[in-house]
mmCIF file of C-alpha atoms (C1' of nucleotides) in Angstrom:
data_model
loop_
_atom_site.group_PDB
_atom_site.id
_atom_site.type_symbol
_atom_site.label_atom_id
_atom_site.label_comp_id
_atom_site.label_asym_id
_atom_site.label_seq_id
_atom_site.Cartn_x
_atom_site.Cartn_y
_atom_site.Cartn_z
ATOM 1 C CA MET A 183 0.000 0.000 0.000
ATOM 2 C CA LYS A 184 1.404 3.267 -1.219
ATOM 3 C CA TYR A 185 0.425 5.441 1.757
ATOM 4 C CA SER A 186 0.707 3.051 4.654
ATOM 5 C CA SER A 187 4.182 3.994 5.922
ATOM 6 C CA ASN A 188 2.914 6.881 8.036
ATOM 7 C CA VAL A 189 -0.353 5.167 8.960
ATOM 8 C CA ASN A 190 0.163 2.470 11.554
ATOM 9 C CA LYS A 191 -1.023 0.908 14.780
ATOM 10 C CA GLU A 192 0.718 3.561 16.893
ATOM 11 C CA MET A 193 -1.988 5.920 15.718
ATOM 12 C CA THR A 194 -4.677 3.639 17.079
ATOM 13 C CA VAL A 195 -3.409 3.983 20.630
ATOM 14 C CA LYS A 196 -2.858 7.724 20.321
ATOM 15 C CA LEU A 197 -6.337 8.279 18.923
ATOM 16 C CA LEU A 198 -8.019 6.187 21.609
ATOM 17 C CA ASP A 199 -6.052 7.837 24.420
ATOM 18 C CA TRP A 200 -6.941 11.258 23.091
ATOM 19 C CA PHE A 201 -10.610 10.276 22.710
ATOM 20 C CA TYR A 202 -11.079 8.939 26.230
ATOM 21 C CA ALA A 203 -9.366 11.998 27.679
ATOM 22 C CA ASN A 204 -11.537 14.399 25.673
ATOM 23 C CA LYS A 205 -14.761 12.504 25.000
ATOM 24 C CA ARG A 206 -17.883 14.663 25.152
ATOM 25 C CA ASP A 207 -21.045 13.781 26.980
ATOM 26 C CA LEU A 208 -23.600 13.120 24.237
ATOM 27 C CA PRO A 209 -27.007 11.565 24.929
ATOM 28 C CA TRP A 210 -26.521 8.561 22.626
ATOM 29 C CA ARG A 211 -23.264 7.702 24.366
ATOM 30 C CA HIS A 212 -25.294 6.666 27.411
ATOM 31 C CA ASP A 213 -27.164 4.020 25.444
ATOM 32 C CA VAL A 214 -25.359 1.714 23.036
ATOM 33 C CA ARG A 215 -28.297 -0.552 22.273
ATOM 34 C CA PRO A 216 -28.365 -1.254 18.528
ATOM 35 C CA TYR A 217 -31.713 0.550 18.373
ATOM 36 C CA SER A 218 -30.317 3.773 19.856
ATOM 37 C CA VAL A 219 -27.204 3.631 17.711
ATOM 38 C CA TRP A 220 -29.364 3.134 14.630
ATOM 39 C CA ILE A 221 -31.663 6.091 15.414
ATOM 40 C CA SER A 222 -28.861 8.473 16.393
ATOM 41 C CA GLU A 223 -26.803 7.597 13.320
ATOM 42 C CA ILE A 224 -29.721 8.202 10.974
ATOM 43 C CA MET A 225 -30.390 11.564 12.638
ATOM 44 C CA LEU A 226 -26.715 12.477 12.345
ATOM 45 C CA GLN A 227 -26.582 11.876 8.587
ATOM 46 C CA GLN A 228 -25.603 15.230 7.057
ATOM 47 C CA THR A 229 -26.678 16.930 10.266
ATOM 48 C CA VAL A 230 -24.527 18.572 12.945
ATOM 49 C CA ILE A 231 -24.571 17.169 16.483
ATOM 50 C CA ARG A 232 -25.988 20.337 18.037
ATOM 51 C CA SER A 233 -29.122 20.066 15.902
ATOM 52 C CA VAL A 234 -29.664 16.390 16.685
ATOM 53 C CA ILE A 235 -29.497 16.344 20.496
ATOM 54 C CA SER A 236 -32.994 17.615 21.292
ATOM 55 C CA TYR A 237 -34.595 15.509 18.546
ATOM 56 C CA TYR A 238 -32.852 12.395 19.817
ATOM 57 C CA LYS A 239 -34.077 12.938 23.388
ATOM 58 C CA LYS A 240 -37.623 13.662 22.260
ATOM 59 C CA TRP A 241 -37.573 10.597 20.007
ATOM 60 C CA MET A 242 -36.350 8.177 22.697
ATOM 61 C CA LYS A 243 -39.039 9.385 25.058
ATOM 62 C CA ARG A 244 -41.803 8.747 22.528
ATOM 63 C CA PHE A 245 -40.291 5.718 20.716
ATOM 64 C CA PRO A 246 -38.050 3.937 23.261
ATOM 65 C CA ASP A 247 -37.802 0.758 21.195
ATOM 66 C CA VAL A 248 -38.470 -0.629 17.733
ATOM 67 C CA HIS A 249 -41.800 -2.232 18.678
ATOM 68 C CA ILE A 250 -43.312 1.037 19.838
ATOM 69 C CA LEU A 251 -41.880 2.823 16.812
ATOM 70 C CA ALA A 252 -43.321 0.276 14.379
ATOM 71 C CA LYS A 253 -46.849 0.994 15.627
ATOM 72 C CA ALA A 254 -46.593 4.727 14.934
ATOM 73 C CA GLY A 255 -48.116 6.446 11.907
ATOM 74 C CA GLU A 256 -46.035 8.211 9.287
ATOM 75 C CA LYS A 257 -47.613 11.571 10.024
ATOM 76 C CA GLU A 258 -46.545 11.503 13.657
ATOM 77 C CA VAL A 259 -43.048 10.324 12.778
ATOM 78 C CA LEU A 260 -42.643 13.131 10.248
ATOM 79 C CA THR A 261 -43.964 15.664 12.756
ATOM 80 C CA MET A 262 -41.336 14.483 15.265
ATOM 81 C CA TRP A 263 -38.763 14.989 12.503
ATOM 82 C CA GLU A 264 -39.968 18.470 11.540
ATOM 83 C CA GLY A 265 -37.003 20.852 11.353
ATOM 84 C CA LEU A 266 -34.313 18.167 11.025
ATOM 85 C CA GLY A 267 -34.507 18.048 7.232
ATOM 86 C CA TYR A 268 -33.959 15.267 4.699
ATOM 87 C CA TYR A 269 -37.358 13.837 5.520
ATOM 88 C CA SER A 270 -36.901 10.627 3.555
ATOM 89 C CA ARG A 271 -34.779 9.589 6.531
ATOM 90 C CA ALA A 272 -37.864 9.614 8.755
ATOM 91 C CA ARG A 273 -39.965 7.705 6.256
ATOM 92 C CA ASN A 274 -37.160 5.162 5.847
ATOM 93 C CA ILE A 275 -36.816 4.735 9.617
ATOM 94 C CA LEU A 276 -40.459 3.717 9.820
ATOM 95 C CA LYS A 277 -40.160 1.432 6.799
ATOM 96 C CA CYS A 278 -37.049 -0.093 8.338
ATOM 97 C CA ALA A 279 -38.815 -0.620 11.678
ATOM 98 C CA HIS A 280 -41.519 -2.618 9.903
ATOM 99 C CA GLN A 281 -38.888 -4.747 8.161
ATOM 100 C CA LEU A 282 -37.022 -5.331 11.423
ATOM 101 C CA ILE A 283 -40.212 -6.656 12.978
ATOM 102 C CA GLY A 284 -41.089 -8.775 9.945
ATOM 103 C CA LEU A 285 -37.655 -10.170 9.119
ATOM 104 C CA TYR A 286 -35.737 -10.164 12.403
ATOM 105 C CA LYS A 287 -38.354 -10.286 15.165
ATOM 106 C CA GLY A 288 -37.624 -6.688 16.089
ATOM 107 C CA THR A 289 -33.873 -7.114 16.529
ATOM 108 C CA ILE A 290 -31.244 -5.305 14.508
ATOM 109 C CA PRO A 291 -28.971 -7.619 12.495
ATOM 110 C CA ASP A 292 -25.272 -7.865 13.347
ATOM 111 C CA GLU A 293 -24.177 -8.612 9.788
ATOM 112 C CA TYR A 294 -23.130 -6.003 7.237
ATOM 113 C CA ASP A 295 -24.904 -7.666 4.301
ATOM 114 C CA LYS A 296 -28.209 -7.696 6.142
ATOM 115 C CA LEU A 297 -27.933 -4.147 7.472
ATOM 116 C CA ILE A 298 -27.028 -2.643 4.115
ATOM 117 C CA ARG A 299 -30.243 -3.958 2.561
ATOM 118 C CA LEU A 300 -32.460 -2.132 5.068
ATOM 119 C CA PRO A 301 -34.003 1.197 4.012
ATOM 120 C CA GLY A 302 -31.979 4.258 5.022
ATOM 121 C CA ILE A 303 -28.937 2.209 6.019
ATOM 122 C CA GLY A 304 -25.905 2.573 3.777
ATOM 123 C CA ASP A 305 -22.213 1.831 4.246
ATOM 124 C CA TYR A 306 -21.665 4.464 6.934
ATOM 125 C CA THR A 307 -24.644 3.583 9.132
ATOM 126 C CA ALA A 308 -24.113 -0.172 8.805
ATOM 127 C CA SER A 309 -20.494 0.247 9.894
ATOM 128 C CA ALA A 310 -21.442 2.543 12.759
ATOM 129 C CA ILE A 311 -24.000 0.059 14.123
ATOM 130 C CA LEU A 312 -21.586 -2.876 13.757
ATOM 131 C CA SER A 313 -18.672 -1.098 15.425
ATOM 132 C CA ILE A 314 -20.457 0.794 18.192
ATOM 133 C CA ALA A 315 -23.264 -1.593 19.136
ATOM 134 C CA TYR A 316 -21.704 -4.948 18.212
ATOM 135 C CA LYS A 317 -17.961 -4.175 18.628
ATOM 136 C CA LYS A 318 -17.095 -5.457 15.154
ATOM 137 C CA PRO A 319 -14.114 -3.907 13.327
ATOM 138 C CA TYR A 320 -15.885 -1.959 10.571
ATOM 139 C CA PRO A 321 -14.373 1.497 9.972
ATOM 140 C CA VAL A 322 -16.798 4.335 9.253
ATOM 141 C CA MET A 323 -16.274 6.826 6.450
ATOM 142 C CA ASP A 324 -18.086 10.082 7.125
ATOM 143 C CA ALA A 325 -17.204 13.690 6.332
ATOM 144 C CA ASN A 326 -14.863 13.885 9.343
ATOM 145 C CA VAL A 327 -13.010 10.654 8.652
ATOM 146 C CA ASN A 328 -12.797 11.695 5.031
ATOM 147 C CA ARG A 329 -11.135 15.007 5.913
ATOM 148 C CA VAL A 330 -8.796 13.553 8.558
ATOM 149 C CA ALA A 331 -7.675 10.786 6.189
ATOM 150 C CA ARG A 332 -7.159 13.228 3.328
ATOM 151 C CA ARG A 333 -4.981 15.422 5.519
ATOM 152 C CA ILE A 334 -2.945 12.574 6.954
ATOM 153 C CA LEU A 335 -2.301 11.173 3.473
ATOM 154 C CA ALA A 336 -2.031 14.633 1.854
ATOM 155 C CA LEU A 337 -4.559 13.915 -0.868
ATOM 156 C CA LYS A 338 -5.207 17.333 -2.289
ATOM 157 C CA SER A 339 -7.876 17.062 -4.944
ATOM 158 C CA TRP A 340 -11.123 15.195 -4.433
ATOM 159 C CA ASP A 341 -10.373 13.040 -7.476
ATOM 160 C CA LEU A 342 -7.400 11.469 -5.778
ATOM 161 C CA PHE A 343 -9.503 10.402 -2.864
ATOM 162 C CA ILE A 344 -10.157 6.745 -3.420
ATOM 163 C CA LYS A 345 -12.680 5.630 -0.896
ATOM 164 C CA LYS A 346 -11.854 1.976 -0.896
ATOM 165 C CA GLU A 347 -8.152 2.622 -0.473
ATOM 166 C CA VAL A 348 -8.737 4.684 2.660
ATOM 167 C CA ALA A 349 -11.238 2.145 3.978
ATOM 168 C CA ASP A 350 -8.644 -0.605 3.588
ATOM 169 C CA LEU A 351 -6.105 1.497 5.439
ATOM 170 C CA LEU A 352 -8.521 2.155 8.294
ATOM 171 C CA LYS A 353 -9.359 -1.514 8.442
ATOM 172 C CA LYS A 354 -5.708 -2.222 9.197
ATOM 173 C CA ILE A 355 -5.448 0.164 12.107
ATOM 174 C CA ILE A 356 -8.956 0.031 13.624
ATOM 175 C CA SER A 357 -8.869 -1.243 17.206
ATOM 176 C CA SER A 358 -10.171 -4.800 17.415
ATOM 177 C CA LYS A 359 -10.970 -4.397 21.113
ATOM 178 C CA ASP A 360 -12.696 -1.051 20.739
ATOM 179 C CA PRO A 361 -13.713 -0.447 17.127
ATOM 180 C CA GLY A 362 -16.563 1.878 18.102
ATOM 181 C CA GLY A 363 -14.224 3.998 20.211
ATOM 182 C CA PHE A 364 -11.764 4.155 17.327
ATOM 183 C CA ASN A 365 -14.433 5.304 14.877
ATOM 184 C CA GLU A 366 -15.816 7.884 17.287
ATOM 185 C CA ALA A 367 -12.267 9.041 18.017
ATOM 186 C CA VAL A 368 -11.526 9.831 14.369
ATOM 187 C CA MET A 369 -14.875 11.570 13.933
ATOM 188 C CA GLU A 370 -14.472 13.623 17.073
ATOM 189 C CA LEU A 371 -10.933 14.538 16.064
ATOM 190 C CA GLY A 372 -12.279 15.826 12.773
ATOM 191 C CA GLN A 373 -14.940 17.774 14.566
ATOM 192 C CA ARG A 374 -12.860 19.405 17.268
ATOM 193 C CA VAL A 375 -9.230 19.448 16.092
ATOM 194 C CA CYS A 376 -8.881 18.664 12.396
ATOM 195 C CA LEU A 377 -11.261 21.518 11.545
ATOM 196 C CA VAL A 378 -12.308 22.442 8.025
ATOM 197 C CA ASP A 379 -10.723 25.900 8.285
ATOM 198 C CA THR A 380 -7.518 26.360 10.297
ATOM 199 C CA PRO A 381 -6.998 22.923 11.851
ATOM 200 C CA LEU A 382 -5.584 22.940 15.395
ATOM 201 C CA CYS A 383 -2.528 20.808 14.646
ATOM 202 C CA SER A 384 -0.803 21.692 17.913
ATOM 203 C CA GLN A 385 -3.569 19.830 19.751
ATOM 204 C CA CYS A 386 -3.599 16.836 17.429
ATOM 205 C CA PRO A 387 -2.521 13.489 18.889
ATOM 206 C CA VAL A 388 -1.506 12.164 15.467
ATOM 207 C CA SER A 389 0.146 15.205 13.888
ATOM 208 C CA GLY A 390 3.371 13.172 13.863
ATOM 209 C CA HIS A 391 1.728 10.830 11.374
ATOM 210 C CA CYS A 392 0.243 13.564 9.204
ATOM 211 C CA VAL A 393 1.897 14.230 5.840
ATOM 212 C CA SER A 394 0.017 17.531 5.412
ATOM 213 C CA TYR A 395 1.321 18.749 8.751
ATOM 214 C CA LYS A 396 4.861 17.705 7.912
ATOM 215 C CA LYS A 397 4.692 19.602 4.611
ATOM 216 C CA ASN A 398 2.687 22.468 6.114
ATOM 217 C CA LEU A 399 -0.200 21.867 3.700
ATOM 218 C CA GLN A 400 -2.948 21.488 6.305
ATOM 219 C CA ASP A 401 -4.619 24.778 5.380
ATOM 220 C CA ARG A 402 -4.811 23.843 1.702
ATOM 221 C CA ILE A 403 -6.109 20.303 2.088
ATOM 222 C CA PRO A 404 -8.840 19.470 1.325
ATOM 223 C CA GLU A 405 -9.696 21.882 -1.478
ATOM 224 C CA LYS A 406 -12.949 23.811 -1.410
ATOM 225 C CA LYS A 407 -15.814 22.213 -3.258
ATOM 226 C CA ASN A 408 -17.167 25.351 -4.949
ATOM 227 C CA LEU A 409 -20.911 24.746 -4.958
ATOM 228 C CA GLN A 410 -23.209 26.452 -7.398
ATOM 229 C CA ILE A 411 -26.331 27.869 -5.801
ATOM 230 C CA LYS A 412 -29.429 28.049 -7.973
ATOM 231 C CA SER A 413 -32.253 30.362 -6.962
ATOM 232 C CA ARG A 414 -35.980 30.423 -7.508
ATOM 233 C CA GLU A 415 -38.912 32.672 -6.613
ATOM 234 C CA THR A 416 -42.351 31.371 -5.694
ATOM 235 C CA LEU A 417 -45.707 33.048 -5.061
ATOM 236 C CA LEU A 418 -47.720 31.634 -2.170
ATOM 237 C CA PRO A 419 -51.439 32.401 -2.232
ATOM 238 C CA ILE A 420 -52.459 31.625 1.354
ATOM 239 C CA LEU A 421 -56.174 30.967 1.694
ATOM 240 C CA ILE A 422 -58.092 31.271 4.938
ATOM 241 C CA THR A 423 -61.801 30.801 5.557
ATOM 242 C CA GLU A 424 -64.033 33.815 6.114
ATOM 243 C CA ASN A 425 -64.333 33.024 9.830
ATOM 244 C CA ARG A 426 -60.519 32.957 9.900
ATOM 245 C CA LYS A 427 -60.397 29.641 11.684
ATOM 246 C CA SER A 428 -59.019 27.410 8.934
ATOM 247 C CA ILE A 429 -56.326 27.498 6.298
ATOM 248 C CA LEU A 430 -55.959 25.634 3.012
ATOM 249 C CA VAL A 431 -53.040 23.202 2.864
ATOM 250 C CA PHE A 432 -52.220 20.046 0.967
ATOM 251 C CA GLU A 433 -50.144 16.952 1.513
ATOM 252 C CA LYS A 434 -47.310 16.414 -0.908
ATOM 253 C CA LYS A 435 -47.676 12.843 -2.076
ATOM 254 C CA ARG A 436 -44.615 12.443 -4.253
ATOM 255 C CA GLY A 437 -41.234 13.869 -5.108
ATOM 256 C CA VAL A 438 -39.332 16.107 -2.716
ATOM 257 C CA LEU A 439 -40.824 16.728 0.717
ATOM 258 C CA GLN A 440 -43.089 13.730 0.272
ATOM 259 C CA GLY A 441 -45.469 13.287 3.194
ATOM 260 C CA LEU A 442 -45.121 16.896 4.316
ATOM 261 C CA TRP A 443 -47.779 19.600 4.129
ATOM 262 C CA MET A 444 -47.566 22.991 2.467
ATOM 263 C CA PHE A 445 -49.419 25.763 0.634
ATOM 264 C CA PRO A 446 -49.907 25.898 -3.094
ATOM 265 C CA GLY A 447 -46.988 27.612 -4.791
ATOM 266 C CA ILE A 448 -46.812 29.325 -8.185
ATOM 267 C CA SER A 449 -43.569 30.020 -9.973
ATOM 268 C CA ARG A 450 -42.943 33.756 -10.062
ATOM 269 C CA THR A 451 -42.285 34.395 -13.716
ATOM 270 C CA GLY A 452 -44.143 37.038 -15.702
ATOM 271 C CA GLY A 453 -47.595 37.997 -14.344
ATOM 272 C CA TYR A 454 -48.009 38.519 -10.667
ATOM 273 C CA ALA A 455 -51.257 38.919 -8.754
ATOM 274 C CA GLU A 456 -53.291 37.878 -11.810
ATOM 275 C CA ARG A 457 -51.777 34.450 -11.827
ATOM 276 C CA MET A 458 -52.525 33.818 -8.178
ATOM 277 C CA GLU A 459 -56.107 34.982 -8.583
ATOM 278 C CA GLN A 460 -56.648 32.873 -11.666
ATOM 279 C CA PHE A 461 -55.314 29.987 -9.680
ATOM 280 C CA ILE A 462 -57.778 30.614 -6.839
ATOM 281 C CA GLU A 463 -60.763 31.013 -9.189
ATOM 282 C CA LYS A 464 -59.908 27.852 -11.007
ATOM 283 C CA ASN A 465 -59.217 25.631 -8.021
ATOM 284 C CA ILE A 466 -60.929 27.048 -4.952
ATOM 285 C CA SER A 467 -63.671 29.631 -5.361
ATOM 286 C CA ASP A 468 -64.810 32.689 -7.319
ATOM 287 C CA ASP A 469 -65.761 34.436 -4.108
ATOM 288 C CA PHE A 470 -62.589 35.576 -2.405
ATOM 289 C CA GLU A 471 -61.157 38.730 -0.941
ATOM 290 C CA LYS A 472 -57.561 39.879 -1.186
ATOM 291 C CA HIS A 473 -55.763 41.006 1.946
ATOM 292 C CA GLY A 474 -52.131 42.003 2.373
ATOM 293 C CA LYS A 475 -48.793 40.375 1.763
ATOM 294 C CA LEU A 476 -46.514 38.890 4.377
ATOM 295 C CA THR A 477 -42.786 39.094 4.908
ATOM 296 C CA VAL A 478 -40.812 37.529 2.062
ATOM 297 C CA ARG A 479 -38.979 34.483 3.389
ATOM 298 C CA THR A 480 -35.880 33.121 1.715
ATOM 299 C CA HIS A 481 -34.901 29.594 2.391
ATOM 300 C CA HIS A 482 -31.452 28.188 1.720
ATOM 301 C CA TYR A 483 -30.756 24.563 0.972
ATOM 302 C CA THR A 484 -27.505 22.911 0.037
ATOM 303 C CA ARG A 485 -27.420 23.948 -3.614
ATOM 304 C CA PHE A 486 -30.565 25.916 -3.732
ATOM 305 C CA ALA A 487 -32.211 29.135 -2.534
ATOM 306 C CA GLU A 488 -35.941 29.709 -2.730
ATOM 307 C CA LYS A 489 -37.594 33.086 -2.169
ATOM 308 C CA LEU A 490 -41.211 32.768 -1.064
ATOM 309 C CA PHE A 491 -43.747 35.619 -1.506
ATOM 310 C CA PRO A 492 -46.828 34.910 0.677
ATOM 311 C CA PHE A 493 -50.152 36.709 0.074
ATOM 312 C CA ILE A 494 -53.283 36.367 2.210
ATOM 313 C CA TYR A 495 -56.715 35.748 0.691
ATOM 314 C CA SER A 496 -59.948 34.898 2.465
ATOM 315 C CA VAL A 497 -62.618 32.766 0.812
ATOM 316 C CA ARG A 498 -66.298 33.431 1.486
ATOM 317 C CA LYS A 499 -67.722 30.185 0.218
ATOM 318 C CA PRO A 500 -65.466 27.389 -0.911
ATOM 319 C CA GLY A 501 -67.435 26.694 -4.102
ATOM 320 C CA LYS A 502 -65.213 24.349 -6.080
ATOM 321 C CA LYS A 503 -64.625 20.791 -5.093
ATOM 322 C CA LEU A 504 -61.124 20.595 -3.612
ATOM 323 C CA LYS A 505 -58.425 18.598 -5.331
ATOM 324 C CA GLU A 506 -57.361 15.331 -3.825
ATOM 325 C CA ASP A 507 -54.951 15.781 -0.851
ATOM 326 C CA TRP A 508 -56.098 19.377 -0.164
ATOM 327 C CA MET A 509 -57.758 20.230 3.123
ATOM 328 C CA TRP A 510 -59.100 23.136 5.139
ATOM 329 C CA ILE A 511 -57.390 22.666 8.500
ATOM 330 C CA PRO A 512 -58.211 24.614 11.681
ATOM 331 C CA PHE A 513 -55.238 26.629 12.928
ATOM 332 C CA ARG A 514 -55.316 24.885 16.287
ATOM 333 C CA GLU A 515 -54.702 21.494 14.610
ATOM 334 C CA LEU A 516 -51.722 22.572 12.533
ATOM 335 C CA GLU A 517 -49.199 21.404 15.106
ATOM 336 C CA LYS A 518 -50.101 17.795 14.306
ATOM 337 C CA TYR A 519 -49.152 18.177 10.661
ATOM 338 C CA PRO A 520 -45.536 18.076 9.471
ATOM 339 C CA PHE A 521 -44.485 21.217 7.582
ATOM 340 C CA PRO A 522 -41.065 22.073 6.147
ATOM 341 C CA SER A 523 -39.420 24.656 8.389
ATOM 342 C CA VAL A 524 -39.882 27.638 6.111
ATOM 343 C CA TYR A 525 -43.615 26.911 5.806
ATOM 344 C CA ARG A 526 -43.899 26.584 9.572
ATOM 345 C CA ARG A 527 -42.244 29.983 9.828
ATOM 346 C CA ILE A 528 -44.750 31.465 7.380
ATOM 347 C CA LEU A 529 -47.625 29.920 9.369
ATOM 348 C CA GLN A 530 -46.395 31.943 12.350
ATOM 349 C CA ASP A 531 -46.423 35.035 10.145
ATOM 350 C CA VAL A 532 -50.002 34.245 9.083
ATOM 351 C CA GLU A 533 -51.222 33.969 12.674
ATOM 352 C CA GLU A 534 -49.431 37.185 13.565
ATOM 353 C CA TYR A 535 -51.017 38.927 10.573
ATOM 354 C CA MET A 536 -54.496 37.740 11.509
ATOM 355 C CA LYS A 537 -54.314 39.365 14.920
ATOM 356 C CA ASN A 538 -54.408 42.688 13.101
ATOM 357 C CA LEU A 539 -56.893 41.716 10.413
ATOM 358 C "C1'" DA B 30 -19.998 8.492 -11.256
ATOM 359 C "C1'" DA B 31 -22.909 12.241 -10.551
ATOM 360 C "C1'" DT B 32 -27.056 14.241 -8.784
ATOM 361 C "C1'" DT B 33 -30.791 14.682 -5.647
ATOM 362 C "C1'" DC B 34 -32.483 15.505 -1.251
ATOM 363 C "C1'" DG B 35 -34.515 20.469 0.159
ATOM 364 C "C1'" DG B 36 -32.530 21.691 7.151
ATOM 365 C "C1'" DG B 37 -29.840 24.548 9.813
ATOM 366 C "C1'" DG B 38 -25.902 26.759 11.755
ATOM 367 C "C1'" DA B 39 -21.449 29.200 11.663
ATOM 368 C "C1'" DC B 40 -19.373 32.773 9.578
ATOM 369 C "C1'" DG C 250 -24.494 35.865 0.996
ATOM 370 C "C1'" DT C 251 -21.254 30.778 1.265
ATOM 371 C "C1'" DC C 252 -19.854 26.430 3.019
ATOM 372 C "C1'" DC C 253 -20.402 22.383 5.654
ATOM 373 C "C1'" DC C 254 -22.420 18.597 8.223
ATOM 374 C "C1'" DA C 255 -21.510 11.129 12.134
ATOM 375 C "C1'" DG C 256 -24.851 10.001 3.862
ATOM 376 C "C1'" DA C 257 -28.374 7.232 1.215
ATOM 377 C "C1'" DA C 258 -30.921 6.517 -2.838
ATOM 378 C "C1'" DT C 259 -31.492 7.139 -7.463
ATOM 379 C "C1'" DT C 260 -30.313 7.568 -12.309
#
DNA sequence: AATTCGGGGAC
DNA sequence: GTCCCAGAATT
C-alpha cells in the first residue's frame, strides 16, 4: 500500500487515548443498544450534532424501542422529525422498523450484508452500528473521517480520494478491542481538532503521522468544493376561511418533501397577482377577498435558494370541489401536521397577521 | 460516477 | 451571501 508507511497501529493507541481523555457527553453515548445507535446515526446523517441532540431525546421518550416505533403512523413520525430536514430519513426509519419486525423479530442484524439492505442504512450507518453496538471492526467513512484521512495522506484534490483505499487502510489500524471507540475518536478529532478551516494541529494526537502537517499543507487540504447555488422565486397564495379559523393546505404525495404539508406555490415568472387569482378562481372559489402580503422568506438549501412571496386571501364560500390531498385545517390542529421549516415559519407570520386583520 | 435531497448553523 | 455537516438513494 502506497500510503501506509505513516499510517500504523501507533496511531490507534494515540487516537483512543486522546478520545477517552476528551470525549464529550452526548445523549446517545449513554445508550449503546443497537436501536439507539441506529436512530442516532440516521439523525446524524448530514446533520450537525448540536441540531440532533434535542430531537434524539424527544424521540427516545416517545419511541423507546423498535416495537413502539413500528406501531406509529407516518404523520406523527414526520412531525417528530420536523425541522431536522432530509425527511426521507424519517420515512425510511419507519419502513425499516416494519422490516425489522417482519424479518428479524424486532432485533437489529449484526451482519453487514443484512444491514445494508435495510431502508436508510448505507455503508456508513451499517459500519457505525456494527462497530459501536456490536464491537465489530468496521471502519466508518463520514465527512470527518474523510477530511482527517485526506490530511494525513495529503490527498489534495477530491479526485485522488479513493474511498476503498482509505477504507482498507482504516481496516488495518482500527482497534479490534474497541472499534466503536476508534471510529468515534476519528470523527471527534475531525470535529474538534482537524477543523475544516484552520486545523488545530498543535492539539492533534496524530500530527506526527500527518503528511500535510509535515509539509505544512494542512490549510490547503482538502480543497474547497465550490458549490453552485441556484435560486428560484415562488408566489404563495395563502387561503383562509371567512371566519378565519381554517387554512388551506395540501399533503405532498410524491417527489421532494413527500409526506409533508404545504401551501400551493406558483412560480414567479411574468404575471403577478393575476396568476394567483386565476389559480384561486380555477381551483378554490370565485368568491374571495384579497388582503395584504406577508414578509418575504428566503430559504437556503444545500445547492438551492428559494424566495417565497406569501399573500393572504380569504374565501367566502369554498365553491369548487377541492383537489385530492387538499384540506381546510383549523389553525389549532396545525401542530399535528408536518411542515417544512420555512412553511412553519410562514404559518407563524399568518397567525401574527391575523391578529391585526 | 454524478445528482438529488430540500434543514440549519457558523461565519 | 457561502460552506459544511456522524450520507443514502437514485439515475
